[in-house]
Amino acid sequence: MRTAEITRNTNETRIRVVLNLDGTGQQSIDTGVPFLDHMLDQIARHGLIDLEIKAEGDLHIDDHHTVEDVGITLGQAIAAAIGDKKGIMRYGHAYVPLDEALSRVVVDFSGRPGLEFHVPFTRARIGKFDVDLTREFFQGLVNHALISLHVDNLRGKNAHHQCETIFKACGRALRMAIERDPRSQGVVPSTKGVL
């Protein structure tokens, strides 16, 4: 089983992430940011990743540190659980619609962090959630999971739908990339021999 447990404590946040990459999408998520909880549920369910997240942060200031640090800690957990990447598919992609919105996410477990994020949100807030924090979450995730991630919202009028499609597509793309390739068991999917 490809599992990890990461605890990250700073002066701003205290976060614990437990995950199983070979799960069924079970989740228990409490970050103190309800909309983020809803989005992380999408990654767990659509990625078939069992995910437990407990975060306490300086929400009296704003949600920024908590959202970013959850991304960082989740990225660290993914990196720890994936290990040497032998036998994985490495690449994953997904298109996900939700009513009028459509997003595409493409991931490469390259060992090199990189984020291309192109989401023209139609409003600045989804309820109380600042949409700028979406990018901050994904930046923390890619920096610490050591993945390349391309996130594109291709169309959408409702900001909630736009955001939900990118998190669902992220889950689906991760699921594809971390799947074991029965034709290359024990082989690192790179001409370098290491990722």
Short mmCIF file of N, CA and C in Angstrom, two decimals:
data_model
loop_
_atom_site.label_atom_id
_atom_site.label_comp_id
_atom_site.label_asym_id
_atom_site.label_seq_id
_atom_site.Cartn_x
_atom_site.Cartn_y
_atom_site.Cartn_z
N MET A 1 0.84 -1.19 0.00
CA MET A 1 0.00 0.00 0.00
C MET A 1 0.88 1.25 0.00
N ARG A 2 0.54 2.20 -0.87
CA ARG A 2 1.30 3.44 -0.96
C ARG A 2 0.61 4.47 -0.07
N THR A 3 1.14 4.59 1.15
CA THR A 3 0.53 5.44 2.17
C THR A 3 1.57 6.41 2.72
N ALA A 4 1.05 7.46 3.36
CA ALA A 4 1.94 8.42 4.02
C ALA A 4 1.16 9.16 5.09
N GLU A 5 1.88 9.60 6.09
CA GLU A 5 1.34 10.47 7.12
C GLU A 5 2.34 11.59 7.35
N ILE A 6 1.89 12.82 7.16
CA ILE A 6 2.76 13.99 7.29
C ILE A 6 2.12 14.97 8.26
N THR A 7 2.93 15.46 9.19
CA THR A 7 2.50 16.53 10.09
C THR A 7 3.40 17.73 9.85
N ARG A 8 2.78 18.88 9.69
CA ARG A 8 3.54 20.11 9.44
C ARG A 8 3.03 21.18 10.40
N ASN A 9 3.90 21.64 11.27
CA ASN A 9 3.54 22.67 12.25
C ASN A 9 4.40 23.90 12.05
N THR A 10 3.74 25.06 11.93
CA THR A 10 4.44 26.34 11.84
C THR A 10 3.79 27.30 12.84
N ASN A 11 4.27 28.52 12.88
CA ASN A 11 3.65 29.53 13.74
C ASN A 11 2.28 29.94 13.23
N GLU A 12 1.97 29.57 11.97
CA GLU A 12 0.70 29.97 11.36
C GLU A 12 -0.31 28.84 11.25
N THR A 13 0.18 27.61 11.09
CA THR A 13 -0.73 26.47 10.89
C THR A 13 -0.20 25.22 11.55
N ARG A 14 -1.13 24.30 11.83
CA ARG A 14 -0.82 22.95 12.30
C ARG A 14 -1.65 22.00 11.45
N ILE A 15 -0.96 21.17 10.68
CA ILE A 15 -1.66 20.35 9.68
C ILE A 15 -1.17 18.91 9.75
N ARG A 16 -2.13 18.00 9.66
CA ARG A 16 -1.83 16.56 9.58
C ARG A 16 -2.56 16.00 8.38
N VAL A 17 -1.83 15.29 7.52
CA VAL A 17 -2.40 14.64 6.34
C VAL A 17 -2.04 13.16 6.38
N VAL A 18 -3.05 12.33 6.22
CA VAL A 18 -2.85 10.87 6.08
C VAL A 18 -3.50 10.49 4.77
N LEU A 19 -2.76 9.78 3.92
CA LEU A 19 -3.36 9.37 2.65
C LEU A 19 -2.95 7.98 2.24
N ASN A 20 -3.79 7.41 1.40
CA ASN A 20 -3.55 6.10 0.79
C ASN A 20 -3.85 6.27 -0.69
N LEU A 21 -2.81 6.20 -1.52
CA LEU A 21 -2.99 6.38 -2.96
C LEU A 21 -3.77 5.24 -3.60
N ASP A 22 -3.85 4.11 -2.92
CA ASP A 22 -4.55 2.95 -3.46
C ASP A 22 -5.88 2.75 -2.74
N GLY A 23 -6.54 3.83 -2.43
CA GLY A 23 -7.77 3.77 -1.66
C GLY A 23 -9.02 3.68 -2.51
N THR A 24 -10.12 4.09 -1.91
CA THR A 24 -11.42 4.06 -2.58
C THR A 24 -12.11 5.42 -2.56
N GLY A 25 -11.40 6.44 -2.11
CA GLY A 25 -11.97 7.78 -2.07
C GLY A 25 -12.59 8.15 -0.74
N GLN A 26 -12.32 7.37 0.30
CA GLN A 26 -12.82 7.71 1.63
C GLN A 26 -12.11 8.96 2.12
N GLN A 27 -12.83 9.81 2.84
CA GLN A 27 -12.19 11.04 3.29
C GLN A 27 -12.76 11.53 4.61
N SER A 28 -11.90 12.21 5.34
CA SER A 28 -12.28 12.93 6.55
C SER A 28 -11.47 14.22 6.54
N ILE A 29 -12.12 15.32 6.22
CA ILE A 29 -11.40 16.57 5.95
C ILE A 29 -11.99 17.70 6.80
N ASP A 30 -11.11 18.36 7.55
CA ASP A 30 -11.52 19.50 8.36
C ASP A 30 -10.38 20.50 8.39
N THR A 31 -10.45 21.50 7.50
CA THR A 31 -9.39 22.50 7.43
C THR A 31 -9.79 23.81 8.10
N GLY A 32 -11.06 23.93 8.47
CA GLY A 32 -11.55 25.21 8.97
C GLY A 32 -11.99 26.14 7.86
N VAL A 33 -11.78 25.72 6.61
CA VAL A 33 -12.20 26.49 5.43
C VAL A 33 -13.18 25.61 4.67
N PRO A 34 -14.48 25.79 4.89
CA PRO A 34 -15.47 24.85 4.35
C PRO A 34 -15.41 24.63 2.84
N PHE A 35 -15.18 25.69 2.07
CA PHE A 35 -15.13 25.50 0.62
C PHE A 35 -13.91 24.66 0.22
N LEU A 36 -12.78 24.87 0.90
CA LEU A 36 -11.60 24.04 0.63
C LEU A 36 -11.89 22.59 0.97
N ASP A 37 -12.59 22.34 2.07
CA ASP A 37 -12.96 20.96 2.42
C ASP A 37 -13.74 20.32 1.27
N HIS A 38 -14.68 21.07 0.71
CA HIS A 38 -15.51 20.58 -0.39
C HIS A 38 -14.64 20.25 -1.61
N MET A 39 -13.65 21.09 -1.90
CA MET A 39 -12.78 20.86 -3.06
C MET A 39 -11.85 19.67 -2.82
N LEU A 40 -11.32 19.53 -1.61
CA LEU A 40 -10.44 18.40 -1.30
C LEU A 40 -11.20 17.08 -1.36
N ASP A 41 -12.47 17.12 -1.01
CA ASP A 41 -13.33 15.95 -1.16
C ASP A 41 -13.38 15.50 -2.61
N GLN A 42 -13.38 16.46 -3.54
CA GLN A 42 -13.40 16.12 -4.97
C GLN A 42 -12.13 15.37 -5.36
N ILE A 43 -10.97 15.84 -4.87
CA ILE A 43 -9.71 15.15 -5.18
C ILE A 43 -9.74 13.73 -4.65
N ALA A 44 -10.20 13.55 -3.41
CA ALA A 44 -10.25 12.22 -2.81
C ALA A 44 -11.18 11.30 -3.58
N ARG A 45 -12.39 11.73 -3.81
CA ARG A 45 -13.40 10.88 -4.44
C ARG A 45 -13.06 10.55 -5.89
N HIS A 46 -12.63 11.55 -6.65
CA HIS A 46 -12.37 11.33 -8.07
C HIS A 46 -10.98 10.75 -8.31
N GLY A 47 -10.09 10.92 -7.33
CA GLY A 47 -8.76 10.31 -7.43
C GLY A 47 -8.68 8.94 -6.81
N LEU A 48 -9.76 8.51 -6.16
CA LEU A 48 -9.78 7.25 -5.38
C LEU A 48 -8.61 7.21 -4.41
N ILE A 49 -8.41 8.34 -3.76
CA ILE A 49 -7.36 8.49 -2.75
C ILE A 49 -8.05 8.59 -1.39
N ASP A 50 -7.73 7.70 -0.46
CA ASP A 50 -8.23 7.86 0.90
C ASP A 50 -7.46 9.01 1.54
N LEU A 51 -8.20 9.96 2.11
CA LEU A 51 -7.57 11.20 2.53
C LEU A 51 -8.15 11.68 3.86
N GLU A 52 -7.24 11.87 4.80
CA GLU A 52 -7.61 12.45 6.09
C GLU A 52 -6.78 13.71 6.28
N ILE A 53 -7.46 14.83 6.48
CA ILE A 53 -6.76 16.10 6.68
C ILE A 53 -7.38 16.82 7.87
N LYS A 54 -6.52 17.23 8.79
CA LYS A 54 -6.94 18.07 9.91
C LYS A 54 -6.01 19.27 9.94
N ALA A 55 -6.60 20.46 9.86
CA ALA A 55 -5.78 21.68 9.85
C ALA A 55 -6.34 22.68 10.84
N GLU A 56 -5.44 23.35 11.53
CA GLU A 56 -5.77 24.49 12.38
C GLU A 56 -4.84 25.62 11.97
N GLY A 57 -5.44 26.76 11.64
CA GLY A 57 -4.62 27.87 11.17
C GLY A 57 -5.10 29.19 11.69
N ASP A 58 -4.39 30.23 11.30
CA ASP A 58 -4.69 31.59 11.77
C ASP A 58 -5.81 32.21 10.92
N LEU A 59 -6.97 31.57 10.99
CA LEU A 59 -8.11 32.01 10.19
C LEU A 59 -8.64 33.37 10.64
N HIS A 60 -8.26 33.80 11.84
CA HIS A 60 -8.67 35.14 12.28
C HIS A 60 -7.99 36.23 11.45
N ILE A 61 -6.87 35.87 10.80
CA ILE A 61 -6.21 36.81 9.88
C ILE A 61 -6.89 36.70 8.52
N ASP A 62 -6.74 35.55 7.89
CA ASP A 62 -7.50 35.18 6.70
C ASP A 62 -7.20 33.72 6.40
N ASP A 63 -7.69 33.22 5.27
CA ASP A 63 -7.56 31.79 4.96
C ASP A 63 -6.26 31.45 4.24
N HIS A 64 -5.46 32.46 3.88
CA HIS A 64 -4.31 32.24 2.99
C HIS A 64 -3.34 31.19 3.51
N HIS A 65 -2.85 31.37 4.74
CA HIS A 65 -1.83 30.45 5.26
C HIS A 65 -2.36 29.02 5.33
N THR A 66 -3.61 28.86 5.74
CA THR A 66 -4.19 27.52 5.87
C THR A 66 -4.30 26.85 4.50
N VAL A 67 -4.84 27.56 3.53
CA VAL A 67 -5.03 26.97 2.20
C VAL A 67 -3.69 26.60 1.57
N GLU A 68 -2.73 27.52 1.62
CA GLU A 68 -1.41 27.25 1.04
C GLU A 68 -0.72 26.09 1.75
N ASP A 69 -0.77 26.09 3.09
CA ASP A 69 -0.06 25.06 3.84
C ASP A 69 -0.72 23.69 3.71
N VAL A 70 -2.03 23.64 3.51
CA VAL A 70 -2.68 22.36 3.21
C VAL A 70 -2.16 21.83 1.87
N GLY A 71 -2.01 22.71 0.88
CA GLY A 71 -1.44 22.29 -0.39
C GLY A 71 -0.03 21.76 -0.23
N ILE A 72 0.78 22.45 0.55
CA ILE A 72 2.16 22.01 0.80
C ILE A 72 2.18 20.64 1.46
N THR A 73 1.39 20.47 2.51
CA THR A 73 1.41 19.21 3.27
C THR A 73 0.85 18.06 2.45
N LEU A 74 -0.20 18.31 1.69
CA LEU A 74 -0.73 17.28 0.80
C LEU A 74 0.32 16.89 -0.24
N GLY A 75 1.02 17.88 -0.78
CA GLY A 75 2.10 17.58 -1.73
C GLY A 75 3.19 16.73 -1.12
N GLN A 76 3.57 17.04 0.11
CA GLN A 76 4.60 16.23 0.80
C GLN A 76 4.12 14.80 0.99
N ALA A 77 2.84 14.64 1.33
CA ALA A 77 2.30 13.29 1.54
C ALA A 77 2.26 12.50 0.24
N ILE A 78 1.88 13.14 -0.85
CA ILE A 78 1.86 12.46 -2.14
C ILE A 78 3.26 12.02 -2.52
N ALA A 79 4.24 12.91 -2.36
CA ALA A 79 5.63 12.57 -2.70
C ALA A 79 6.13 11.39 -1.87
N ALA A 80 5.81 11.39 -0.58
CA ALA A 80 6.25 10.30 0.29
C ALA A 80 5.58 8.98 -0.10
N ALA A 81 4.29 9.04 -0.43
CA ALA A 81 3.56 7.81 -0.73
C ALA A 81 3.93 7.22 -2.08
N ILE A 82 4.25 8.06 -3.07
CA ILE A 82 4.52 7.57 -4.42
C ILE A 82 5.88 6.89 -4.51
N GLY A 83 6.79 7.27 -3.61
CA GLY A 83 8.09 6.59 -3.56
C GLY A 83 8.94 6.84 -4.79
N ASP A 84 9.58 5.77 -5.30
CA ASP A 84 10.53 5.92 -6.41
C ASP A 84 9.84 5.96 -7.78
N LYS A 85 8.53 5.84 -7.79
CA LYS A 85 7.70 5.96 -9.01
C LYS A 85 7.85 4.80 -9.98
N LYS A 86 8.49 3.73 -9.54
CA LYS A 86 8.61 2.56 -10.42
C LYS A 86 7.24 1.99 -10.73
N GLY A 87 7.01 1.75 -12.01
CA GLY A 87 5.80 1.08 -12.44
C GLY A 87 4.55 1.93 -12.52
N ILE A 88 4.67 3.24 -12.31
CA ILE A 88 3.46 4.08 -12.41
C ILE A 88 3.29 4.56 -13.86
N MET A 89 2.09 5.01 -14.17
CA MET A 89 1.82 5.54 -15.50
C MET A 89 2.54 6.86 -15.75
N ARG A 90 2.78 7.62 -14.70
CA ARG A 90 3.50 8.90 -14.68
C ARG A 90 2.65 10.07 -15.15
N TYR A 91 2.00 9.95 -16.29
CA TYR A 91 1.21 11.04 -16.84
C TYR A 91 -0.28 10.79 -16.61
N GLY A 92 -1.01 11.87 -16.39
CA GLY A 92 -2.46 11.76 -16.27
C GLY A 92 -3.12 13.01 -16.79
N HIS A 93 -4.33 12.86 -17.29
CA HIS A 93 -5.07 14.01 -17.78
C HIS A 93 -6.56 13.76 -17.62
N ALA A 94 -7.31 14.84 -17.53
CA ALA A 94 -8.76 14.71 -17.43
C ALA A 94 -9.43 16.00 -17.88
N TYR A 95 -10.53 15.82 -18.58
CA TYR A 95 -11.48 16.89 -18.87
C TYR A 95 -12.70 16.63 -18.01
N VAL A 96 -13.15 17.64 -17.28
CA VAL A 96 -14.34 17.47 -16.44
C VAL A 96 -15.31 18.63 -16.67
N PRO A 97 -16.56 18.31 -17.01
CA PRO A 97 -17.58 19.35 -17.13
C PRO A 97 -18.43 19.43 -15.85
N LEU A 98 -19.01 20.57 -15.63
CA LEU A 98 -20.05 20.74 -14.63
C LEU A 98 -20.98 21.82 -15.16
N ASP A 99 -22.11 21.38 -15.66
CA ASP A 99 -23.04 22.30 -16.32
C ASP A 99 -22.31 23.08 -17.41
N GLU A 100 -22.22 24.41 -17.29
CA GLU A 100 -21.63 25.23 -18.35
C GLU A 100 -20.10 25.27 -18.29
N ALA A 101 -19.52 24.78 -17.19
CA ALA A 101 -18.07 24.88 -17.00
C ALA A 101 -17.36 23.62 -17.50
N LEU A 102 -16.15 23.82 -18.01
CA LEU A 102 -15.33 22.71 -18.48
C LEU A 102 -13.88 23.03 -18.17
N SER A 103 -13.19 22.08 -17.53
CA SER A 103 -11.78 22.27 -17.21
C SER A 103 -10.95 21.06 -17.61
N ARG A 104 -9.68 21.33 -17.86
CA ARG A 104 -8.71 20.29 -18.21
C ARG A 104 -7.54 20.39 -17.25
N VAL A 105 -7.11 19.25 -16.72
CA VAL A 105 -5.92 19.18 -15.87
C VAL A 105 -5.02 18.08 -16.40
N VAL A 106 -3.74 18.39 -16.54
CA VAL A 106 -2.74 17.44 -17.02
C VAL A 106 -1.60 17.43 -16.01
N VAL A 107 -1.15 16.22 -15.63
CA VAL A 107 -0.12 16.09 -14.61
C VAL A 107 1.00 15.18 -15.09
N ASP A 108 2.21 15.49 -14.66
CA ASP A 108 3.39 14.67 -14.93
C ASP A 108 4.15 14.53 -13.61
N PHE A 109 4.34 13.29 -13.17
CA PHE A 109 5.15 13.02 -11.97
C PHE A 109 6.62 13.06 -12.35
N SER A 110 7.06 14.23 -12.75
CA SER A 110 8.37 14.43 -13.37
C SER A 110 9.51 14.55 -12.36
N GLY A 111 9.18 14.85 -11.12
CA GLY A 111 10.23 15.16 -10.15
C GLY A 111 10.64 16.62 -10.19
N ARG A 112 9.99 17.39 -11.06
CA ARG A 112 10.27 18.82 -11.20
C ARG A 112 8.98 19.60 -10.98
N PRO A 113 8.97 20.53 -10.02
CA PRO A 113 7.75 21.29 -9.79
C PRO A 113 7.51 22.33 -10.87
N GLY A 114 6.28 22.39 -11.34
CA GLY A 114 5.92 23.41 -12.32
C GLY A 114 4.41 23.54 -12.38
N LEU A 115 3.92 24.76 -12.36
CA LEU A 115 2.48 25.01 -12.41
C LEU A 115 2.17 25.99 -13.53
N GLU A 116 1.26 25.60 -14.40
CA GLU A 116 0.63 26.50 -15.36
C GLU A 116 -0.84 26.55 -14.97
N PHE A 117 -1.30 27.72 -14.56
CA PHE A 117 -2.64 27.86 -14.00
C PHE A 117 -3.38 28.95 -14.77
N HIS A 118 -4.38 28.54 -15.53
CA HIS A 118 -5.12 29.47 -16.38
C HIS A 118 -6.61 29.32 -16.10
N VAL A 119 -7.06 30.05 -15.08
CA VAL A 119 -8.46 29.97 -14.66
C VAL A 119 -8.99 31.40 -14.53
N PRO A 120 -9.77 31.86 -15.52
CA PRO A 120 -10.32 33.21 -15.46
C PRO A 120 -11.61 33.24 -14.64
N PHE A 121 -11.46 33.20 -13.33
CA PHE A 121 -12.64 33.18 -12.46
C PHE A 121 -13.54 34.38 -12.77
N THR A 122 -14.84 34.13 -12.76
CA THR A 122 -15.81 35.17 -13.11
C THR A 122 -16.16 36.07 -11.93
N ARG A 123 -15.71 35.72 -10.74
CA ARG A 123 -15.88 36.61 -9.60
C ARG A 123 -14.76 36.35 -8.60
N ALA A 124 -14.60 37.27 -7.66
CA ALA A 124 -13.46 37.23 -6.73
C ALA A 124 -13.68 36.30 -5.55
N ARG A 125 -14.92 35.99 -5.24
CA ARG A 125 -15.20 35.14 -4.08
C ARG A 125 -16.26 34.11 -4.42
N ILE A 126 -16.09 32.94 -3.83
CA ILE A 126 -17.12 31.91 -3.87
C ILE A 126 -17.60 31.78 -2.43
N GLY A 127 -18.74 32.37 -2.13
CA GLY A 127 -19.12 32.52 -0.73
C GLY A 127 -18.09 33.41 -0.05
N LYS A 128 -17.44 32.88 0.99
CA LYS A 128 -16.39 33.63 1.68
C LYS A 128 -14.99 33.29 1.17
N PHE A 129 -14.91 32.36 0.22
CA PHE A 129 -13.61 31.86 -0.25
C PHE A 129 -13.04 32.77 -1.33
N ASP A 130 -11.83 33.27 -1.10
CA ASP A 130 -11.11 34.12 -2.06
C ASP A 130 -10.55 33.22 -3.17
N VAL A 131 -10.98 33.43 -4.41
CA VAL A 131 -10.57 32.52 -5.49
C VAL A 131 -9.07 32.58 -5.76
N ASP A 132 -8.38 33.67 -5.37
CA ASP A 132 -6.92 33.73 -5.54
C ASP A 132 -6.22 32.61 -4.79
N LEU A 133 -6.84 32.12 -3.74
CA LEU A 133 -6.23 31.06 -2.93
C LEU A 133 -6.19 29.72 -3.66
N THR A 134 -6.99 29.57 -4.70
CA THR A 134 -6.97 28.33 -5.48
C THR A 134 -5.58 28.11 -6.08
N ARG A 135 -5.05 29.14 -6.69
CA ARG A 135 -3.70 29.05 -7.25
C ARG A 135 -2.67 28.78 -6.15
N GLU A 136 -2.82 29.44 -5.01
CA GLU A 136 -1.87 29.23 -3.92
C GLU A 136 -1.87 27.78 -3.45
N PHE A 137 -3.06 27.17 -3.40
CA PHE A 137 -3.15 25.76 -3.03
C PHE A 137 -2.36 24.90 -4.02
N PHE A 138 -2.63 25.10 -5.31
CA PHE A 138 -1.97 24.27 -6.31
C PHE A 138 -0.47 24.53 -6.39
N GLN A 139 -0.04 25.78 -6.14
CA GLN A 139 1.39 26.06 -6.12
C GLN A 139 2.08 25.30 -5.00
N GLY A 140 1.49 25.30 -3.81
CA GLY A 140 2.04 24.52 -2.71
C GLY A 140 2.06 23.04 -3.02
N LEU A 141 1.00 22.55 -3.64
CA LEU A 141 0.91 21.13 -4.00
C LEU A 141 2.02 20.72 -4.96
N VAL A 142 2.18 21.45 -6.06
CA VAL A 142 3.17 21.04 -7.06
C VAL A 142 4.59 21.20 -6.54
N ASN A 143 4.84 22.24 -5.74
CA ASN A 143 6.19 22.45 -5.23
C ASN A 143 6.67 21.30 -4.35
N HIS A 144 5.74 20.66 -3.65
CA HIS A 144 6.14 19.64 -2.68
C HIS A 144 5.83 18.22 -3.14
N ALA A 145 4.91 18.06 -4.09
CA ALA A 145 4.71 16.74 -4.70
C ALA A 145 5.72 16.51 -5.81
N LEU A 146 6.40 17.58 -6.22
CA LEU A 146 7.38 17.55 -7.32
C LEU A 146 6.74 17.05 -8.61
N ILE A 147 5.65 17.71 -8.98
CA ILE A 147 4.93 17.37 -10.20
C ILE A 147 4.81 18.61 -11.09
N SER A 148 4.63 18.37 -12.37
CA SER A 148 4.24 19.43 -13.30
C SER A 148 2.73 19.34 -13.46
N LEU A 149 2.05 20.47 -13.34
CA LEU A 149 0.59 20.47 -13.38
C LEU A 149 0.12 21.62 -14.26
N HIS A 150 -0.70 21.29 -15.25
CA HIS A 150 -1.31 22.29 -16.12
C HIS A 150 -2.80 22.30 -15.82
N VAL A 151 -3.30 23.45 -15.41
CA VAL A 151 -4.70 23.62 -15.03
C VAL A 151 -5.32 24.67 -15.96
N ASP A 152 -6.33 24.26 -16.72
CA ASP A 152 -6.98 25.18 -17.64
C ASP A 152 -8.49 25.08 -17.49
N ASN A 153 -9.12 26.21 -17.15
CA ASN A 153 -10.58 26.28 -17.23
C ASN A 153 -10.91 26.77 -18.63
N LEU A 154 -11.54 25.91 -19.42
CA LEU A 154 -11.78 26.19 -20.83
C LEU A 154 -13.02 27.05 -21.04
N ARG A 155 -14.00 26.88 -20.15
CA ARG A 155 -15.17 27.75 -20.19
C ARG A 155 -15.90 27.66 -18.87
N GLY A 156 -16.71 28.65 -18.59
CA GLY A 156 -17.49 28.65 -17.37
C GLY A 156 -17.97 30.04 -17.03
N LYS A 157 -19.15 30.12 -16.46
CA LYS A 157 -19.73 31.40 -16.04
C LYS A 157 -19.91 31.46 -14.53
N ASN A 158 -20.05 30.31 -13.90
CA ASN A 158 -20.27 30.22 -12.47
C ASN A 158 -18.94 29.85 -11.81
N ALA A 159 -18.42 30.72 -10.94
CA ALA A 159 -17.10 30.51 -10.34
C ALA A 159 -17.03 29.23 -9.53
N HIS A 160 -18.13 28.87 -8.85
CA HIS A 160 -18.15 27.61 -8.10
C HIS A 160 -17.96 26.45 -9.06
N HIS A 161 -18.65 26.47 -10.18
CA HIS A 161 -18.50 25.40 -11.17
C HIS A 161 -17.09 25.37 -11.75
N GLN A 162 -16.54 26.56 -12.03
CA GLN A 162 -15.18 26.61 -12.55
C GLN A 162 -14.20 25.92 -11.58
N CYS A 163 -14.30 26.29 -10.31
CA CYS A 163 -13.38 25.76 -9.32
C CYS A 163 -13.58 24.26 -9.11
N GLU A 164 -14.83 23.85 -9.04
CA GLU A 164 -15.11 22.44 -8.80
C GLU A 164 -14.61 21.56 -9.94
N THR A 165 -14.74 22.06 -11.18
CA THR A 165 -14.26 21.24 -12.30
C THR A 165 -12.75 21.07 -12.26
N ILE A 166 -12.00 22.08 -11.80
CA ILE A 166 -10.55 21.90 -11.79
C ILE A 166 -10.13 20.94 -10.68
N PHE A 167 -10.81 20.94 -9.55
CA PHE A 167 -10.46 20.00 -8.48
C PHE A 167 -10.87 18.57 -8.85
N LYS A 168 -12.02 18.42 -9.48
CA LYS A 168 -12.42 17.08 -9.93
C LYS A 168 -11.45 16.57 -10.99
N ALA A 169 -11.10 17.43 -11.93
CA ALA A 169 -10.16 17.02 -12.98
C ALA A 169 -8.79 16.70 -12.40
N CYS A 170 -8.39 17.44 -11.37
CA CYS A 170 -7.12 17.14 -10.71
C CYS A 170 -7.15 15.74 -10.11
N GLY A 171 -8.23 15.41 -9.42
CA GLY A 171 -8.37 14.07 -8.85
C GLY A 171 -8.28 13.00 -9.92
N ARG A 172 -8.99 13.19 -11.02
CA ARG A 172 -8.99 12.21 -12.12
C ARG A 172 -7.61 12.08 -12.76
N ALA A 173 -6.93 13.22 -12.97
CA ALA A 173 -5.60 13.18 -13.57
C ALA A 173 -4.60 12.48 -12.64
N LEU A 174 -4.68 12.79 -11.34
CA LEU A 174 -3.79 12.11 -10.38
C LEU A 174 -4.04 10.62 -10.39
N ARG A 175 -5.32 10.23 -10.42
CA ARG A 175 -5.67 8.80 -10.44
C ARG A 175 -5.02 8.10 -11.62
N MET A 176 -5.08 8.72 -12.79
CA MET A 176 -4.48 8.11 -13.98
C MET A 176 -2.96 8.01 -13.84
N ALA A 177 -2.32 9.07 -13.37
CA ALA A 177 -0.87 9.12 -13.30
C ALA A 177 -0.28 8.15 -12.29
N ILE A 178 -0.97 7.93 -11.16
CA ILE A 178 -0.42 7.07 -10.11
C ILE A 178 -0.78 5.61 -10.29
N GLU A 179 -1.64 5.31 -11.27
CA GLU A 179 -1.99 3.90 -11.53
C GLU A 179 -0.74 3.11 -11.87
N ARG A 180 -0.72 1.87 -11.44
CA ARG A 180 0.39 0.99 -11.79
C ARG A 180 0.20 0.48 -13.21
N ASP A 181 1.27 0.55 -13.99
CA ASP A 181 1.26 0.08 -15.37
C ASP A 181 1.67 -1.38 -15.40
N PRO A 182 0.75 -2.30 -15.72
CA PRO A 182 1.09 -3.72 -15.69
C PRO A 182 2.17 -4.11 -16.71
N ARG A 183 2.42 -3.26 -17.69
CA ARG A 183 3.42 -3.57 -18.71
C ARG A 183 4.81 -3.07 -18.35
N SER A 184 4.94 -2.30 -17.26
CA SER A 184 6.26 -1.80 -16.89
C SER A 184 6.48 -1.89 -15.39
N GLN A 185 6.16 -3.04 -14.82
CA GLN A 185 6.34 -3.24 -13.39
C GLN A 185 7.82 -3.10 -13.01
N GLY A 186 8.06 -2.33 -11.97
CA GLY A 186 9.42 -2.18 -11.48
C GLY A 186 10.31 -1.28 -12.31
N VAL A 187 9.74 -0.62 -13.32
CA VAL A 187 10.53 0.24 -14.21
C VAL A 187 10.14 1.69 -13.98
N VAL A 188 11.14 2.56 -13.83
CA VAL A 188 10.89 3.98 -13.73
C VAL A 188 10.53 4.50 -15.12
N PRO A 189 9.38 5.17 -15.28
CA PRO A 189 8.95 5.61 -16.60
C PRO A 189 9.68 6.86 -17.10
N SER A 190 11.00 6.70 -17.33
CA SER A 190 11.82 7.79 -17.81
C SER A 190 13.07 7.23 -18.46
N THR A 191 13.54 7.88 -19.53
CA THR A 191 14.79 7.46 -20.14
C THR A 191 15.97 7.72 -19.22
N LYS A 192 15.79 8.61 -18.24
CA LYS A 192 16.85 8.89 -17.28
C LYS A 192 17.05 7.74 -16.29
N GLY A 193 15.99 6.95 -16.10
CA GLY A 193 16.05 5.87 -15.12
C GLY A 193 15.71 6.31 -13.71
N VAL A 194 15.41 7.59 -13.55
CA VAL A 194 15.05 8.13 -12.25
C VAL A 194 14.15 9.35 -12.46
N LEU A 195 13.21 9.52 -11.55
CA LEU A 195 12.33 10.70 -11.59
C LEU A 195 12.38 11.41 -10.25
#
